[in-house]
């Protein structure tokens, strides 16, 4: 679509050159002092707009003679002409044409520019379809109309990244960029290979053009064709923009290079602390794995059809934000993002699934930019919580922009000794087994003394911990999201005569009184399961046995005939907590 405003010199140049395939001049003949355009203008204007909409779009200058002379109109006449244009587009054209109307003044004379984009359907005026041919229009024949309707119907079913970009061709692509995407066999006929990938396609006139995806992936400067196809990155001094900027950059180039450039920006602008354990351990503000996933999602799933909007990367003292233009696609909601996946740009997703990521920080050992669809949001959630102890936020602003907000982690080492107190039946519990798990599922273990206290050395007291407490003769105890800095933890266990509880720090362990062992864990889908060694489960159930923590009682029998009933109370990472009693 043509964009306005043009400079005065551009308009003068166009008036000197005259009409062509993209420009039409329309004089307006007002009768006497009347402010209304003549009735016959309605028919003529409708046909011209239809011809542009059925082709590649164009502009109609209203108030200009065929010779390029600007007539000039009063404010009232401009109002009347604009009203007529709107009526023509909404009433005389089927389906209605979408146009932009601009008023401007040239050398003291006012005129209107009607900007007509390429339509997404076959348009008609009073039952006829027209097409632009040079500086004239002509009526389309039946076969032409069928072909146009078929092409437009197909275009509506295409994603925006599959649409062609006017004025481009295979020569617009950078060979170094597209060669990396083709197999040795496809390189023998690269145009065919690029069409199969969706990077080239024929436009409405059958001319091979570069698609939006092709521009984003295989053109050295995509912003020349797609002005907003870039990332604006800013680092602020404090927690809001009013604190001023420390660093700012416009990151351009093919989208894989934009991702790399944005990661470099984050790496160079985030704080990194350290602690000794006993070797140096870095304490970065952000997980580069989470940032990588947020950037890939933004670049792949943004709405490239929105003019005037670009991806924004904003770093504050307490958070990082990745803002991506567009609403969520295909009825996806913010609440369902971690469980469902939906794609707006299928070509980009497909090609990035075969584009090598190299040694890019944050890639997490993967080979390609996209490997498993739907993994991005869960990774952002997990990585952020493990590092910062807080969940990231996903916000949809005015149904026009998706924001991912990643909280910053503390970069100072807050090492301290904390105390967990265990009591059973109101009495201090000596010998209780205590396991404190960090958000990243690493853990520290301790045993309570005669006062029921267990001292645990932690490298940070600001992260939310999960605490398991187990003891023979007592129920299992679980505390989630305990912040050690908030104070000591008191665990109250209930007496469990002839039974008790036990914890397995690393997947496997034994229940007191049973001669065999158990091996518990989580599969790749987050489902809990276990294997039993020399123990029958539920009188011979096939293994592995799946279960729901906290709600299923399992019957376990060893080779000596000893039987207990056990419930897996909780599973976190490779650690688990069980409660048992005699059968």
PDB file of N, CA and C in Angstrom, residues 261-335:
ATOM      1  N   UNK A 261      21.379 -10.070  18.106  1.00  0.00           N
ATOM      2  CA  UNK A 261      21.715  -8.716  18.529  1.00  0.00           C
ATOM      3  C   UNK A 261      21.014  -8.316  19.812  1.00  0.00           C
ATOM      4  N   UNK A 262      19.761  -8.749  19.959  1.00  0.00           N
ATOM      5  CA  UNK A 262      19.016  -8.427  21.176  1.00  0.00           C
ATOM      6  C   UNK A 262      19.606  -9.151  22.386  1.00  0.00           C
ATOM      7  N   UNK A 263      20.030 -10.402  22.196  1.00  0.00           N
ATOM      8  CA  UNK A 263      20.674 -11.136  23.289  1.00  0.00           C
ATOM      9  C   UNK A 263      21.979 -10.464  23.703  1.00  0.00           C
ATOM     10  N   UNK A 264      22.733  -9.997  22.716  1.00  0.00           N
ATOM     11  CA  UNK A 264      23.976  -9.281  23.011  1.00  0.00           C
ATOM     12  C   UNK A 264      23.685  -8.012  23.811  1.00  0.00           C
ATOM     13  N   UNK A 265      22.614  -7.312  23.449  1.00  0.00           N
ATOM     14  CA  UNK A 265      22.221  -6.099  24.166  1.00  0.00           C
ATOM     15  C   UNK A 265      21.900  -6.424  25.623  1.00  0.00           C
ATOM     16  N   UNK A 266      21.139  -7.500  25.848  1.00  0.00           N
ATOM     17  CA  UNK A 266      20.779  -7.885  27.218  1.00  0.00           C
ATOM     18  C   UNK A 266      22.020  -8.285  28.005  1.00  0.00           C
ATOM     19  N   UNK A 267      22.882  -9.093  27.384  1.00  0.00           N
ATOM     20  CA  UNK A 267      24.101  -9.541  28.064  1.00  0.00           C
ATOM     21  C   UNK A 267      24.971  -8.361  28.476  1.00  0.00           C
ATOM     22  N   UNK A 268      25.066  -7.369  27.605  1.00  0.00           N
ATOM     23  CA  UNK A 268      25.913  -6.218  27.892  1.00  0.00           C
ATOM     24  C   UNK A 268      25.323  -5.242  28.884  1.00  0.00           C
ATOM     25  N   UNK A 269      24.018  -5.333  29.139  1.00  0.00           N
ATOM     26  CA  UNK A 269      23.372  -4.350  30.006  1.00  0.00           C
ATOM     27  C   UNK A 269      22.840  -4.913  31.321  1.00  0.00           C
ATOM     28  N   UNK A 270      22.893  -6.224  31.515  1.00  0.00           N
ATOM     29  CA  UNK A 270      22.407  -6.762  32.787  1.00  0.00           C
ATOM     30  C   UNK A 270      23.558  -6.911  33.782  1.00  0.00           C
ATOM     31  N   UNK A 271      23.214  -6.816  35.049  1.00  0.00           N
ATOM     32  CA  UNK A 271      24.206  -6.980  36.103  1.00  0.00           C
ATOM     33  C   UNK A 271      24.438  -8.464  36.375  1.00  0.00           C
ATOM     34  N   UNK A 272      25.668  -8.808  36.725  1.00  0.00           N
ATOM     35  CA  UNK A 272      26.020 -10.186  37.067  1.00  0.00           C
ATOM     36  C   UNK A 272      26.833 -10.161  38.358  1.00  0.00           C
ATOM     37  N   UNK A 273      26.285 -10.738  39.421  1.00  0.00           N
ATOM     38  CA  UNK A 273      27.014 -10.868  40.673  1.00  0.00           C
ATOM     39  C   UNK A 273      27.702 -12.221  40.730  1.00  0.00           C
ATOM     40  N   UNK A 274      28.208 -12.585  41.903  1.00  0.00           N
ATOM     41  CA  UNK A 274      28.905 -13.865  42.043  1.00  0.00           C
ATOM     42  C   UNK A 274      28.926 -14.298  43.501  1.00  0.00           C
ATOM     43  N   UNK A 275      29.068 -15.602  43.701  1.00  0.00           N
ATOM     44  CA  UNK A 275      29.300 -16.175  45.025  1.00  0.00           C
ATOM     45  C   UNK A 275      30.277 -17.332  44.868  1.00  0.00           C
ATOM     46  N   UNK A 276      30.877 -17.770  45.964  1.00  0.00           N
ATOM     47  CA  UNK A 276      31.801 -18.900  45.941  1.00  0.00           C
ATOM     48  C   UNK A 276      31.129 -20.118  46.545  1.00  0.00           C
ATOM     49  N   UNK A 277      31.264 -21.288  45.845  1.00  0.00           N
ATOM     50  CA  UNK A 277      30.538 -22.473  46.315  1.00  0.00           C
ATOM     51  C   UNK A 277      31.223 -23.792  45.934  1.00  0.00           C
ATOM     52  N   UNK A 278      32.471 -24.100  46.143  1.00  0.00           N
ATOM     53  CA  UNK A 278      33.549 -23.200  46.576  1.00  0.00           C
ATOM     54  C   UNK A 278      34.105 -22.379  45.418  1.00  0.00           C
ATOM     55  N   UNK A 279      33.861 -22.834  44.147  1.00  0.00           N
ATOM     56  CA  UNK A 279      34.309 -22.053  42.996  1.00  0.00           C
ATOM     57  C   UNK A 279      33.327 -20.911  42.749  1.00  0.00           C
ATOM     58  N   UNK A 280      33.706 -19.995  41.884  1.00  0.00           N
ATOM     59  CA  UNK A 280      32.850 -18.849  41.561  1.00  0.00           C
ATOM     60  C   UNK A 280      31.586 -19.326  40.849  1.00  0.00           C
ATOM     61  N   UNK A 281      30.447 -18.828  41.291  1.00  0.00           N
ATOM     62  CA  UNK A 281      29.160 -19.092  40.651  1.00  0.00           C
ATOM     63  C   UNK A 281      28.547 -17.747  40.282  1.00  0.00           C
ATOM     64  N   UNK A 282      28.276 -17.519  38.998  1.00  0.00           N
ATOM     65  CA  UNK A 282      27.688 -16.257  38.551  1.00  0.00           C
ATOM     66  C   UNK A 282      26.239 -16.138  38.998  1.00  0.00           C
ATOM     67  N   UNK A 283      25.832 -14.915  39.319  1.00  0.00           N
ATOM     68  CA  UNK A 283      24.450 -14.615  39.707  1.00  0.00           C
ATOM     69  C   UNK A 283      23.914 -13.531  38.772  1.00  0.00           C
ATOM     70  N   UNK A 284      23.434 -13.913  37.572  1.00  0.00           N
ATOM     71  CA  UNK A 284      22.945 -12.921  36.610  1.00  0.00           C
ATOM     72  C   UNK A 284      21.545 -12.434  36.962  1.00  0.00           C
ATOM     73  N   UNK A 285      21.208 -11.251  36.459  1.00  0.00           N
ATOM     74  CA  UNK A 285      19.856 -10.726  36.664  1.00  0.00           C
ATOM     75  C   UNK A 285      18.807 -11.557  35.940  1.00  0.00           C
ATOM     76  N   UNK A 286      19.167 -12.063  34.761  1.00  0.00           N
ATOM     77  CA  UNK A 286      18.187 -12.759  33.928  1.00  0.00           C
ATOM     78  C   UNK A 286      18.763 -14.062  33.389  1.00  0.00           C
ATOM     79  N   UNK A 287      17.900 -15.035  33.229  1.00  0.00           N
ATOM     80  CA  UNK A 287      18.277 -16.267  32.547  1.00  0.00           C
ATOM     81  C   UNK A 287      18.293 -15.994  31.047  1.00  0.00           C
ATOM     82  N   UNK A 288      19.449 -16.158  30.408  1.00  0.00           N
ATOM     83  CA  UNK A 288      19.518 -15.938  28.959  1.00  0.00           C
ATOM     84  C   UNK A 288      18.656 -16.949  28.216  1.00  0.00           C
ATOM     85  N   UNK A 289      18.432 -18.101  28.817  1.00  0.00           N
ATOM     86  CA  UNK A 289      17.543 -19.089  28.194  1.00  0.00           C
ATOM     87  C   UNK A 289      16.123 -18.527  28.112  1.00  0.00           C
ATOM     88  N   UNK A 290      15.661 -17.900  29.191  1.00  0.00           N
ATOM     89  CA  UNK A 290      14.320 -17.303  29.188  1.00  0.00           C
ATOM     90  C   UNK A 290      14.250 -16.136  28.217  1.00  0.00           C
ATOM     91  N   UNK A 291      15.293 -15.306  28.187  1.00  0.00           N
ATOM     92  CA  UNK A 291      15.314 -14.158  27.273  1.00  0.00           C
ATOM     93  C   UNK A 291      15.327 -14.635  25.827  1.00  0.00           C
ATOM     94  N   UNK A 292      16.109 -15.667  25.539  1.00  0.00           N
ATOM     95  CA  UNK A 292      16.154 -16.232  24.186  1.00  0.00           C
ATOM     96  C   UNK A 292      14.757 -16.664  23.743  1.00  0.00           C
ATOM     97  N   UNK A 293      14.058 -17.402  24.587  1.00  0.00           N
ATOM     98  CA  UNK A 293      12.716 -17.884  24.228  1.00  0.00           C
ATOM     99  C   UNK A 293      11.749 -16.719  24.040  1.00  0.00           C
ATOM    100  N   UNK A 294      11.842 -15.701  24.885  1.00  0.00           N
ATOM    101  CA  UNK A 294      10.948 -14.548  24.761  1.00  0.00           C
ATOM    102  C   UNK A 294      11.193 -13.806  23.454  1.00  0.00           C
ATOM    103  N   UNK A 295      12.454 -13.676  23.056  1.00  0.00           N
ATOM    104  CA  UNK A 295      12.783 -12.979  21.811  1.00  0.00           C
ATOM    105  C   UNK A 295      12.365 -13.788  20.595  1.00  0.00           C
ATOM    106  N   UNK A 296      12.617 -15.092  20.607  1.00  0.00           N
ATOM    107  CA  UNK A 296      12.204 -15.942  19.482  1.00  0.00           C
ATOM    108  C   UNK A 296      10.691 -15.882  19.318  1.00  0.00           C
ATOM    109  N   UNK A 297       9.961 -15.998  20.423  1.00  0.00           N
ATOM    110  CA  UNK A 297       8.503 -15.924  20.346  1.00  0.00           C
ATOM    111  C   UNK A 297       8.040 -14.585  19.788  1.00  0.00           C
ATOM    112  N   UNK A 298       8.678 -13.503  20.212  1.00  0.00           N
ATOM    113  CA  UNK A 298       8.282 -12.174  19.740  1.00  0.00           C
ATOM    114  C   UNK A 298       8.509 -12.036  18.244  1.00  0.00           C
ATOM    115  N   UNK A 299       9.668 -12.459  17.769  1.00  0.00           N
ATOM    116  CA  UNK A 299      10.014 -12.319  16.354  1.00  0.00           C
ATOM    117  C   UNK A 299       9.165 -13.232  15.478  1.00  0.00           C
ATOM    118  N   UNK A 300       8.897 -14.428  15.947  1.00  0.00           N
ATOM    119  CA  UNK A 300       8.168 -15.409  15.137  1.00  0.00           C
ATOM    120  C   UNK A 300       6.667 -15.152  15.136  1.00  0.00           C
ATOM    121  N   UNK A 301       6.124 -14.738  16.277  1.00  0.00           N
ATOM    122  CA  UNK A 301       4.666 -14.679  16.408  1.00  0.00           C
ATOM    123  C   UNK A 301       4.079 -13.273  16.344  1.00  0.00           C
ATOM    124  N   UNK A 302       4.903 -12.233  16.160  1.00  0.00           N
ATOM    125  CA  UNK A 302       4.347 -10.886  16.094  1.00  0.00           C
ATOM    126  C   UNK A 302       3.505 -10.722  14.837  1.00  0.00           C
ATOM    127  N   UNK A 303       2.653  -9.716  14.847  1.00  0.00           N
ATOM    128  CA  UNK A 303       1.805  -9.418  13.695  1.00  0.00           C
ATOM    129  C   UNK A 303       2.526  -8.392  12.824  1.00  0.00           C
ATOM    130  N   UNK A 304       3.099  -8.869  11.704  1.00  0.00           N
ATOM    131  CA  UNK A 304       3.861  -7.984  10.824  1.00  0.00           C
ATOM    132  C   UNK A 304       2.964  -7.104   9.955  1.00  0.00           C
ATOM    133  N   UNK A 305       1.656  -7.326  10.010  1.00  0.00           N
ATOM    134  CA  UNK A 305       0.749  -6.499   9.206  1.00  0.00           C
ATOM    135  C   UNK A 305       0.447  -5.165   9.878  1.00  0.00           C
ATOM    136  N   UNK A 306       0.811  -5.009  11.146  1.00  0.00           N
ATOM    137  CA  UNK A 306       0.521  -3.770  11.867  1.00  0.00           C
ATOM    138  C   UNK A 306       1.579  -2.732  11.530  1.00  0.00           C
ATOM    139  N   UNK A 307       1.158  -1.677  10.849  1.00  0.00           N
ATOM    140  CA  UNK A 307       2.089  -0.608  10.474  1.00  0.00           C
ATOM    141  C   UNK A 307       2.383   0.269  11.685  1.00  0.00           C
ATOM    142  N   UNK A 308       3.592   0.784  11.742  1.00  0.00           N
ATOM    143  CA  UNK A 308       3.954   1.718  12.799  1.00  0.00           C
ATOM    144  C   UNK A 308       4.326   1.088  14.119  1.00  0.00           C
ATOM    145  N   UNK A 309       4.401  -0.245  14.182  1.00  0.00           N
ATOM    146  CA  UNK A 309       4.749  -0.914  15.437  1.00  0.00           C
ATOM    147  C   UNK A 309       5.923  -1.852  15.223  1.00  0.00           C
ATOM    148  N   UNK A 310       6.819  -1.873  16.177  1.00  0.00           N
ATOM    149  CA  UNK A 310       7.968  -2.767  16.115  1.00  0.00           C
ATOM    150  C   UNK A 310       8.143  -3.451  17.468  1.00  0.00           C
ATOM    151  N   UNK A 311       8.953  -4.477  17.504  1.00  0.00           N
ATOM    152  CA  UNK A 311       9.234  -5.155  18.764  1.00  0.00           C
ATOM    153  C   UNK A 311      10.052  -4.218  19.644  1.00  0.00           C
ATOM    154  N   UNK A 312       9.698  -4.149  20.919  1.00  0.00           N
ATOM    155  CA  UNK A 312      10.419  -3.294  21.861  1.00  0.00           C
ATOM    156  C   UNK A 312      11.012  -4.152  22.976  1.00  0.00           C
ATOM    157  N   UNK A 313      12.298  -3.999  23.185  1.00  0.00           N
ATOM    158  CA  UNK A 313      13.001  -4.641  24.295  1.00  0.00           C
ATOM    159  C   UNK A 313      13.375  -3.545  25.285  1.00  0.00           C
ATOM    160  N   UNK A 314      12.830  -3.629  26.495  1.00  0.00           N
ATOM    161  CA  UNK A 314      13.064  -2.572  27.484  1.00  0.00           C
ATOM    162  C   UNK A 314      13.638  -3.196  28.760  1.00  0.00           C
ATOM    163  N   UNK A 315      14.784  -2.676  29.194  1.00  0.00           N
ATOM    164  CA  UNK A 315      15.428  -3.163  30.411  1.00  0.00           C
ATOM    165  C   UNK A 315      15.365  -2.078  31.483  1.00  0.00           C
ATOM    166  N   UNK A 316      14.801  -2.444  32.629  1.00  0.00           N
ATOM    167  CA  UNK A 316      14.723  -1.540  33.771  1.00  0.00           C
ATOM    168  C   UNK A 316      15.588  -2.096  34.900  1.00  0.00           C
ATOM    169  N   UNK A 317      15.659  -1.377  35.995  1.00  0.00           N
ATOM    170  CA  UNK A 317      16.483  -1.839  37.112  1.00  0.00           C
ATOM    171  C   UNK A 317      15.922  -3.089  37.769  1.00  0.00           C
ATOM    172  N   UNK A 318      14.604  -3.312  37.633  1.00  0.00           N
ATOM    173  CA  UNK A 318      13.981  -4.440  38.322  1.00  0.00           C
ATOM    174  C   UNK A 318      13.299  -5.445  37.405  1.00  0.00           C
ATOM    175  N   UNK A 319      13.359  -5.215  36.084  1.00  0.00           N
ATOM    176  CA  UNK A 319      12.652  -6.122  35.177  1.00  0.00           C
ATOM    177  C   UNK A 319      13.120  -5.908  33.745  1.00  0.00           C
ATOM    178  N   UNK A 320      12.760  -6.857  32.920  1.00  0.00           N
ATOM    179  CA  UNK A 320      12.993  -6.786  31.473  1.00  0.00           C
ATOM    180  C   UNK A 320      11.659  -7.021  30.781  1.00  0.00           C
ATOM    181  N   UNK A 321      11.375  -6.243  29.739  1.00  0.00           N
ATOM    182  CA  UNK A 321      10.113  -6.383  29.013  1.00  0.00           C
ATOM    183  C   UNK A 321      10.383  -6.620  27.528  1.00  0.00           C
ATOM    184  N   UNK A 322       9.670  -7.582  26.960  1.00  0.00           N
ATOM    185  CA  UNK A 322       9.681  -7.805  25.519  1.00  0.00           C
ATOM    186  C   UNK A 322       8.257  -7.566  25.037  1.00  0.00           C
ATOM    187  N   UNK A 323       8.074  -6.537  24.211  1.00  0.00           N
ATOM    188  CA  UNK A 323       6.743  -6.122  23.761  1.00  0.00           C
ATOM    189  C   UNK A 323       6.607  -6.415  22.272  1.00  0.00           C
ATOM    190  N   UNK A 324       5.616  -7.220  21.930  1.00  0.00           N
ATOM    191  CA  UNK A 324       5.457  -7.693  20.556  1.00  0.00           C
ATOM    192  C   UNK A 324       4.131  -7.221  19.977  1.00  0.00           C
ATOM    193  N   UNK A 325       4.121  -6.570  18.794  1.00  0.00           N
ATOM    194  CA  UNK A 325       2.876  -6.078  18.200  1.00  0.00           C
ATOM    195  C   UNK A 325       1.910  -7.211  17.858  1.00  0.00           C
ATOM    196  N   UNK A 326       0.648  -6.985  18.132  1.00  0.00           N
ATOM    197  CA  UNK A 326      -0.385  -7.936  17.745  1.00  0.00           C
ATOM    198  C   UNK A 326      -1.032  -8.621  18.928  1.00  0.00           C
ATOM    199  N   UNK A 327      -2.280  -9.036  18.724  1.00  0.00           N
ATOM    200  CA  UNK A 327      -2.989  -9.809  19.730  1.00  0.00           C
ATOM    201  C   UNK A 327      -2.542 -11.263  19.653  1.00  0.00           C
ATOM    202  N   UNK A 328      -3.128 -12.117  20.473  1.00  0.00           N
ATOM    203  CA  UNK A 328      -2.811 -13.542  20.417  1.00  0.00           C
ATOM    204  C   UNK A 328      -3.602 -14.189  19.286  1.00  0.00           C
ATOM    205  N   UNK A 329      -3.003 -15.104  18.524  1.00  0.00           N
ATOM    206  CA  UNK A 329      -3.690 -15.695  17.373  1.00  0.00           C
ATOM    207  C   UNK A 329      -4.634 -16.829  17.756  1.00  0.00           C
ATOM    208  N   UNK A 330      -5.644 -17.021  16.919  1.00  0.00           N
ATOM    209  CA  UNK A 330      -6.483 -18.222  16.954  1.00  0.00           C
ATOM    210  C   UNK A 330      -7.062 -18.550  18.329  1.00  0.00           C
ATOM    211  N   UNK A 331      -7.694 -17.559  18.953  1.00  0.00           N
ATOM    212  CA  UNK A 331      -8.392 -17.757  20.225  1.00  0.00           C
ATOM    213  C   UNK A 331      -7.488 -18.160  21.381  1.00  0.00           C
ATOM    214  N   UNK A 332      -6.191 -18.012  21.221  1.00  0.00           N
ATOM    215  CA  UNK A 332      -5.276 -18.264  22.331  1.00  0.00           C
ATOM    216  C   UNK A 332      -5.465 -17.169  23.377  1.00  0.00           C
ATOM    217  N   UNK A 333      -5.364 -17.523  24.644  1.00  0.00           N
ATOM    218  CA  UNK A 333      -5.485 -16.543  25.719  1.00  0.00           C
ATOM    219  C   UNK A 333      -4.199 -16.518  26.533  1.00  0.00           C
ATOM    220  N   UNK A 334      -4.015 -15.441  27.292  1.00  0.00           N
ATOM    221  CA  UNK A 334      -2.836 -15.344  28.155  1.00  0.00           C
ATOM    222  C   UNK A 334      -2.815 -16.505  29.140  1.00  0.00           C
ATOM    223  N   UNK A 335      -4.002 -16.878  29.644  1.00  0.00           N
ATOM    224  CA  UNK A 335      -4.081 -17.949  30.637  1.00  0.00           C
ATOM    225  C   UNK A 335      -3.718 -19.310  30.057  1.00  0.00           C
TER     226      UNK A 335
END
